[in-house]
PDB file of C-alpha atoms in Angstrom:
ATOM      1  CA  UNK A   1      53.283 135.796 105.123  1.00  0.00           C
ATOM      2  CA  UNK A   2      52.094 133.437 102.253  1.00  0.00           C
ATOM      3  CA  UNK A   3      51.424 130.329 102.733  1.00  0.00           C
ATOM      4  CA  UNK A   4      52.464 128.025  99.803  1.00  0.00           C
ATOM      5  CA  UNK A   5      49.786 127.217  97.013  1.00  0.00           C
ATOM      6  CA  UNK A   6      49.047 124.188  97.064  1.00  0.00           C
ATOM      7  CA  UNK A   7      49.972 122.127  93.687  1.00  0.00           C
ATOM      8  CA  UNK A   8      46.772 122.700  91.154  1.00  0.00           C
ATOM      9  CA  UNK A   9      45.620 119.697  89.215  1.00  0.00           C
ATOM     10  CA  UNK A  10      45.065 120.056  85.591  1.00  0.00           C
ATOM     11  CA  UNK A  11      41.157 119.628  84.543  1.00  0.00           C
ATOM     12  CA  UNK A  12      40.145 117.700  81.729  1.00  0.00           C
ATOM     13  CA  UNK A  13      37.801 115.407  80.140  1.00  0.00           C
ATOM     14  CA  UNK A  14      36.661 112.351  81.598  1.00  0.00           C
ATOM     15  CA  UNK A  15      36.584 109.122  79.702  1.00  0.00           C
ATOM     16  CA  UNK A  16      33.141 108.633  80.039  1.00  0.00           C
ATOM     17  CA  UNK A  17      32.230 112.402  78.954  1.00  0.00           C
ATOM     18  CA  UNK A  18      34.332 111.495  75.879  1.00  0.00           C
ATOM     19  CA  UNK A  19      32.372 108.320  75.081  1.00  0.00           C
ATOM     20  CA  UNK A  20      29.182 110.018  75.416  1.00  0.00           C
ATOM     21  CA  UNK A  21      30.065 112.561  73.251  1.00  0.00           C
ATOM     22  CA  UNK A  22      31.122 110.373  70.524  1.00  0.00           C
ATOM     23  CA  UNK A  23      28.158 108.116  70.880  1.00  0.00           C
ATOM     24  CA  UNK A  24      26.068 111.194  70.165  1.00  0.00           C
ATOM     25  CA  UNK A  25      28.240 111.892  67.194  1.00  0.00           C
ATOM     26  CA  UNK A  26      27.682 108.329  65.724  1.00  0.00           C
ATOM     27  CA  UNK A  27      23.697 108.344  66.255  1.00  0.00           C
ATOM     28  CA  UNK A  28      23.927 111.990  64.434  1.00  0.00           C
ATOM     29  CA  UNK A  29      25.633 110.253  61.507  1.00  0.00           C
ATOM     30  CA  UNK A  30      23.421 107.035  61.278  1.00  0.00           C
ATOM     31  CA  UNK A  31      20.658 109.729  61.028  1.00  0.00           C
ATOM     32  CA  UNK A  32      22.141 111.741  58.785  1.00  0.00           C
ATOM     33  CA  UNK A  33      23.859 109.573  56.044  1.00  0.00           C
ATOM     34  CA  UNK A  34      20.905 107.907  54.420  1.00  0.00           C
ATOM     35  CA  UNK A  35      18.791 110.874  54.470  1.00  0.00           C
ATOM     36  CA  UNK A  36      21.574 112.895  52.468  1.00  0.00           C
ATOM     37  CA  UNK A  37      21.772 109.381  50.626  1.00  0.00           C
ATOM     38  CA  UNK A  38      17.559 110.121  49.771  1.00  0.00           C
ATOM     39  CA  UNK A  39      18.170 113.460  49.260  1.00  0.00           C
ATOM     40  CA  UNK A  40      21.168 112.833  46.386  1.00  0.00           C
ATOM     41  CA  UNK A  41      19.429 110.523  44.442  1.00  0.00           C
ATOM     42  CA  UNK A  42      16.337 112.498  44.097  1.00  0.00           C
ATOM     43  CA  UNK A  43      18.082 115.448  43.417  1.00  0.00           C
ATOM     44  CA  UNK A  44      20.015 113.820  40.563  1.00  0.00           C
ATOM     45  CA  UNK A  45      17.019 112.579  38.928  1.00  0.00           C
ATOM     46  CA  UNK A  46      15.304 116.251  39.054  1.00  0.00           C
ATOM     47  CA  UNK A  47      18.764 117.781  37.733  1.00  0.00           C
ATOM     48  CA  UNK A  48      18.463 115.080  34.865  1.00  0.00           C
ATOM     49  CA  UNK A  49      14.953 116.588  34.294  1.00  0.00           C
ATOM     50  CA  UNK A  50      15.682 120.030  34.352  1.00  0.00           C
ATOM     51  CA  UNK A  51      18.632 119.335  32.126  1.00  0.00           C
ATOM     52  CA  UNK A  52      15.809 118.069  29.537  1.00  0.00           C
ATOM     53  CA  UNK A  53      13.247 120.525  30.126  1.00  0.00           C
ATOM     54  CA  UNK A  54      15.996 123.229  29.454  1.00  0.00           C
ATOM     55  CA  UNK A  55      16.558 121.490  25.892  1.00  0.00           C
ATOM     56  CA  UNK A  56      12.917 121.257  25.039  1.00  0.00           C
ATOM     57  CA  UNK A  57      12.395 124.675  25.985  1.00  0.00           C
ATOM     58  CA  UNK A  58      15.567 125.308  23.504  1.00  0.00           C
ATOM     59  CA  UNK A  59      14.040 123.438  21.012  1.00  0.00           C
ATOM     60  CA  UNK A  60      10.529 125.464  21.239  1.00  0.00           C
ATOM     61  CA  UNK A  61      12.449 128.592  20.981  1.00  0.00           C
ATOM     62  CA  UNK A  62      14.464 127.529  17.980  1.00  0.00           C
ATOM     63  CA  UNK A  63      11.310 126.399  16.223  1.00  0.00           C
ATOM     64  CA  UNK A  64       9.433 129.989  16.699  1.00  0.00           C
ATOM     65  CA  UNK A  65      13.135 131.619  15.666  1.00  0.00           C
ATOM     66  CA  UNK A  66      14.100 129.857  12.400  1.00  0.00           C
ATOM     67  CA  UNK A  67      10.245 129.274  11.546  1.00  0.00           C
ATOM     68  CA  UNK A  68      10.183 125.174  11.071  1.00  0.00           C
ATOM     69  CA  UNK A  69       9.721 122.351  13.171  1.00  0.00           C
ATOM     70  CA  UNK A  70      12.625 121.814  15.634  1.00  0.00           C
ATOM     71  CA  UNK A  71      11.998 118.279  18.414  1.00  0.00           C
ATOM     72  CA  UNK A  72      13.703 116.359  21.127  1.00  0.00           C
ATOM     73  CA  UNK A  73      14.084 112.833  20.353  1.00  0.00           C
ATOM     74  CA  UNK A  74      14.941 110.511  22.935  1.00  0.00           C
ATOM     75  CA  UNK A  75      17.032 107.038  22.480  1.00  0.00           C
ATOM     76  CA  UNK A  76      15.880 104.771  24.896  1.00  0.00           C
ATOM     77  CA  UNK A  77      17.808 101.999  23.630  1.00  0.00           C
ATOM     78  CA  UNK A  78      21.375 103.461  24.105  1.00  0.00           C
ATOM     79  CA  UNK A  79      22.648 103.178  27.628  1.00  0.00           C
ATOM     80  CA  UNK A  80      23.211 105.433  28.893  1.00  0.00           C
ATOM     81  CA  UNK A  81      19.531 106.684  27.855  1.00  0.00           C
ATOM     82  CA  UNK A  82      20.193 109.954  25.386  1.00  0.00           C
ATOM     83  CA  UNK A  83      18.375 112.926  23.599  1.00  0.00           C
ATOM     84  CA  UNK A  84      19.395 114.801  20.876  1.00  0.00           C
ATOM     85  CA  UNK A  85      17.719 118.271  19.670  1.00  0.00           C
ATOM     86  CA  UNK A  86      16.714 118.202  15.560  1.00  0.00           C
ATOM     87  CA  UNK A  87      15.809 121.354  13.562  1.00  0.00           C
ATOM     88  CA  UNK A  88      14.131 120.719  10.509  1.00  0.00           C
ATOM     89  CA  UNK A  89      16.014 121.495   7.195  1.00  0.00           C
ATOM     90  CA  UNK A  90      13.372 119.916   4.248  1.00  0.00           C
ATOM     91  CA  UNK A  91      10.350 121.023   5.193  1.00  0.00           C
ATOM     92  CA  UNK A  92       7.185 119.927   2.684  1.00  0.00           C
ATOM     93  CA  UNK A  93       3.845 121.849   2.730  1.00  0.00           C
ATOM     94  CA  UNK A  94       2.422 120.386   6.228  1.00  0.00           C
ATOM     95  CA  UNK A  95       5.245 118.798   7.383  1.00  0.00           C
ATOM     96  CA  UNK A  96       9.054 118.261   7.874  1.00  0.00           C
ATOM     97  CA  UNK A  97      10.891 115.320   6.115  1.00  0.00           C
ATOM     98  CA  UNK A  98      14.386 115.925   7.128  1.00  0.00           C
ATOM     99  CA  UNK A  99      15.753 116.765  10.853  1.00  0.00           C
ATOM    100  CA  UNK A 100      19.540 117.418  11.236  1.00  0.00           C
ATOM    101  CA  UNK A 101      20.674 117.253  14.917  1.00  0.00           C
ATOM    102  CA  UNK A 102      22.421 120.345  16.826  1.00  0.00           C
ATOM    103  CA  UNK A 103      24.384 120.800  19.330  1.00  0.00           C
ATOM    104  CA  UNK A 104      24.894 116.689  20.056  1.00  0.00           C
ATOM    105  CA  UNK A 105      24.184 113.936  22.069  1.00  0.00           C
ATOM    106  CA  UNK A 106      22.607 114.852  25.577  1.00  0.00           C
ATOM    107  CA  UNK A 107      23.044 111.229  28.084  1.00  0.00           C
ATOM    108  CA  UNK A 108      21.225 110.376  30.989  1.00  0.00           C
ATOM    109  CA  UNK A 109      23.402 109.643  34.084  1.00  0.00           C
ATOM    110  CA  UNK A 110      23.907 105.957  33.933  1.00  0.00           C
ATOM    111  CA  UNK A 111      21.644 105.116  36.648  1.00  0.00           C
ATOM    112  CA  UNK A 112      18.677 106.830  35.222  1.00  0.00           C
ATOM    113  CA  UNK A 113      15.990 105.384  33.049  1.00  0.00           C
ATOM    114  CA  UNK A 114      13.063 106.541  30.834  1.00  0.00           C
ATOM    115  CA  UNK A 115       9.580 105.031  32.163  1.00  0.00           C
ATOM    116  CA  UNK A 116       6.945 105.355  34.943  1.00  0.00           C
ATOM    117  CA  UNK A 117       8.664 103.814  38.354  1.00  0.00           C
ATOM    118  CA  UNK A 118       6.745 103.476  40.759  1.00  0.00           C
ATOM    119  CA  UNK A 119       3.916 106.754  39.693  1.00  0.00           C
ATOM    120  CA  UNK A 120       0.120 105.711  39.728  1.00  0.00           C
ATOM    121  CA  UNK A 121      -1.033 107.893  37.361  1.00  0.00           C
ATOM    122  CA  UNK A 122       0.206 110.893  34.559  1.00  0.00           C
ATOM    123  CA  UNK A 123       2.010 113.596  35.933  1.00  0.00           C
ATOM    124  CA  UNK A 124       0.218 116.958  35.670  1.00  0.00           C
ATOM    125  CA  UNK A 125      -3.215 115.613  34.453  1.00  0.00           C
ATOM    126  CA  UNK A 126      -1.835 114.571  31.145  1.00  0.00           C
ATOM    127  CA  UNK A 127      -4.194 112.474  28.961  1.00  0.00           C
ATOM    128  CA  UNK A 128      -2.020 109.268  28.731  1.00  0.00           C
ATOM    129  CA  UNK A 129       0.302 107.597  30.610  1.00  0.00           C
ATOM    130  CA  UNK A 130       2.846 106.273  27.923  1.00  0.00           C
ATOM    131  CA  UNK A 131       6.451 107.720  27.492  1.00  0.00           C
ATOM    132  CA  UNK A 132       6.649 109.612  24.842  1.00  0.00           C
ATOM    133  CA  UNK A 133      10.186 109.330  22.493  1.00  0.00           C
ATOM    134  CA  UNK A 134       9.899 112.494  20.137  1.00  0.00           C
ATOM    135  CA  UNK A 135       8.695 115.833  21.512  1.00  0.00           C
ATOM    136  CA  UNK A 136       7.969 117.971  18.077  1.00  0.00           C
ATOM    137  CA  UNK A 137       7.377 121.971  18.237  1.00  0.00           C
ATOM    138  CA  UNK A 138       5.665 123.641  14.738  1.00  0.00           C
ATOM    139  CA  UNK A 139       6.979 127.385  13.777  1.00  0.00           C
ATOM    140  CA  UNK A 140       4.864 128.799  16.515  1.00  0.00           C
ATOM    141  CA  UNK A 141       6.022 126.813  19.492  1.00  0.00           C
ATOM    142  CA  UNK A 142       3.116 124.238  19.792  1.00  0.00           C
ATOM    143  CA  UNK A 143       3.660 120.707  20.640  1.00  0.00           C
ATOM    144  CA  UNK A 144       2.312 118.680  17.484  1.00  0.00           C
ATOM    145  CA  UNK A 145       1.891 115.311  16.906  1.00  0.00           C
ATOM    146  CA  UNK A 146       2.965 112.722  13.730  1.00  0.00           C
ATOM    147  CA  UNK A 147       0.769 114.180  11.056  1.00  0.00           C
ATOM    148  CA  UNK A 148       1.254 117.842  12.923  1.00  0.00           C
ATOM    149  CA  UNK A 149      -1.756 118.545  14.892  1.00  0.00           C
ATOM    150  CA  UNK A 150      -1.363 120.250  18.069  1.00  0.00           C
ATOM    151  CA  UNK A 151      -0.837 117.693  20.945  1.00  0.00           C
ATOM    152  CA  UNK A 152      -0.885 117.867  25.262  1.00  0.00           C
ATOM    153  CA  UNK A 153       0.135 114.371  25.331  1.00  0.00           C
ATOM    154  CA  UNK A 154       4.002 114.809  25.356  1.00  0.00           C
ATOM    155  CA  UNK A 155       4.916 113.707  28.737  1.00  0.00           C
ATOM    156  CA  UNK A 156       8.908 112.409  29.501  1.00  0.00           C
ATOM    157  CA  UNK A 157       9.376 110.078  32.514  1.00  0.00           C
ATOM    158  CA  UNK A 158      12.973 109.509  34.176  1.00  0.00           C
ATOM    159  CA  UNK A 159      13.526 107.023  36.959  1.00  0.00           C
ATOM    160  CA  UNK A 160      16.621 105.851  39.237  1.00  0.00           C
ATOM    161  CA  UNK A 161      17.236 102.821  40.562  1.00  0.00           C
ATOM    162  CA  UNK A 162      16.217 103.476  44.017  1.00  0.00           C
ATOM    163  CA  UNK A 163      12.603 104.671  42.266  1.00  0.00           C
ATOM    164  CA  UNK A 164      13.087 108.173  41.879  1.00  0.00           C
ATOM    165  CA  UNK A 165      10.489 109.587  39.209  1.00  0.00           C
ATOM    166  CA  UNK A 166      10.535 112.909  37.800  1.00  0.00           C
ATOM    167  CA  UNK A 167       8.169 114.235  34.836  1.00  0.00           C
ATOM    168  CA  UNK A 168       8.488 116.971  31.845  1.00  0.00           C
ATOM    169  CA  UNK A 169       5.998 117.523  30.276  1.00  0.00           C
ATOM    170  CA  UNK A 170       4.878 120.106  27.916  1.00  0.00           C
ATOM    171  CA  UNK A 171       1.320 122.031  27.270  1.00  0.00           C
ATOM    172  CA  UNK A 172      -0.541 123.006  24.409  1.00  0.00           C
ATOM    173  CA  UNK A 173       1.010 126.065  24.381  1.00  0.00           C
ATOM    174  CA  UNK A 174       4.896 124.668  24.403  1.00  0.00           C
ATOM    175  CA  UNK A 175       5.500 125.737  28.272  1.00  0.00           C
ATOM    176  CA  UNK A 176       7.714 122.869  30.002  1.00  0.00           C
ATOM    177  CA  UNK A 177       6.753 122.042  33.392  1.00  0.00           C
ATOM    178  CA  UNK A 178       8.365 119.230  35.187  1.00  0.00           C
ATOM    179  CA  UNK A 179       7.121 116.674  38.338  1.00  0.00           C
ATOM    180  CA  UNK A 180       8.204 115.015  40.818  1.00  0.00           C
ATOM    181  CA  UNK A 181       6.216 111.903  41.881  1.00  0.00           C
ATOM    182  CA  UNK A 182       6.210 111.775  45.716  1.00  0.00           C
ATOM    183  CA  UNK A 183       3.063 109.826  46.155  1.00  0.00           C
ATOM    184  CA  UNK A 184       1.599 111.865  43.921  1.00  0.00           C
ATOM    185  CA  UNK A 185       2.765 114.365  41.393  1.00  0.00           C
ATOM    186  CA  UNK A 186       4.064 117.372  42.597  1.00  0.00           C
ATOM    187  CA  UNK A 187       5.336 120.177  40.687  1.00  0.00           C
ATOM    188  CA  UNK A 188       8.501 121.754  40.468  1.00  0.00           C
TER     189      UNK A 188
END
């Protein structure tokens, strides 16, 4: 014979497991939320920086391809901060007079500015520490200056609001490398 089972009570969770479980949870999140805040606004700053480095290097290219000047010029006084890419179409014996922009208007999120932020010095051991506003490639891909003479100064800042600083700048020989400032500059 069998004796009768006895009636089986269901197991579950207590309320304290429950509570410490979802305690654990919150902490996690209070953790977690303003690093991925950190982490979005610097990455927006270096996708705004890439974005410009990718149109510089364009504008090199085009340069060496149609054989004239081509440049970046940046409008700091627009908001949201823009660049456009120019490709010379009068050009005199050592220089261009007339630029016609292609392919339009390029704008800076809304929160992002042109300038230093918080950096203490140039990014990449450039020569000077002021923004330039018109990056200018010859028919062989160099960076030149106003009156066309080959230049290492060309240097791009972009900051957020929360302080975020990213670099492009370009070298003598037209390659675009771009910074972030985390203390110090660090390349990308």
């Amino acid at each position: 014979m069998t004796a009768p089972k006895a009636f089986k009570v269901s197991t579950g969770f207590t309320l304290l497991e429950i509570s410490v479980v979802v305690a654990i949870l919150l902490m996690l999140v209070a953790v977690a939320v303003p690093n991925t805040l950190q982490m979005l606004h610097a990455n927006r700053v270096t996708s705004e920086a890439r974005g410009l480095a990718r149109q510089l290097s364009l504008a090199r290219q085009r340069a060496g391809a149609d054989f004239t000047w081509a440049r970046i010029v940046i409008d700091a006084s627009s908001t949201p901060n823009s660049y456009t890419l120019e490709i010379c179409t009068t050009k005199a014996t050592s220089s261009c007079t007339t630029f016609a922009a292609e392919g339009g208007t390029q704008y800076l999120l809304s929160n992002i500015k042109l300038g230093f932020g918080s950096s203490s010095g140039a990014a990449g051991g450039q020569t000077t520490r002021a923004q330039t506003t018109t990056v200018t490639f010859n028919s062989r891909g160099i960076p030149i200056d106003s009156v066309g003479s080959p230049t290492t100064n060309d240097t791009i800042y972009l900051t957020d609001d929360q302080g975020y600083t990213c670099a492009v700048s370009v070298t003598l020989s037209g390659h675009v490398n771009i910074w972030r400032y985390n203390g110090g500059w660090v390349s990308l």
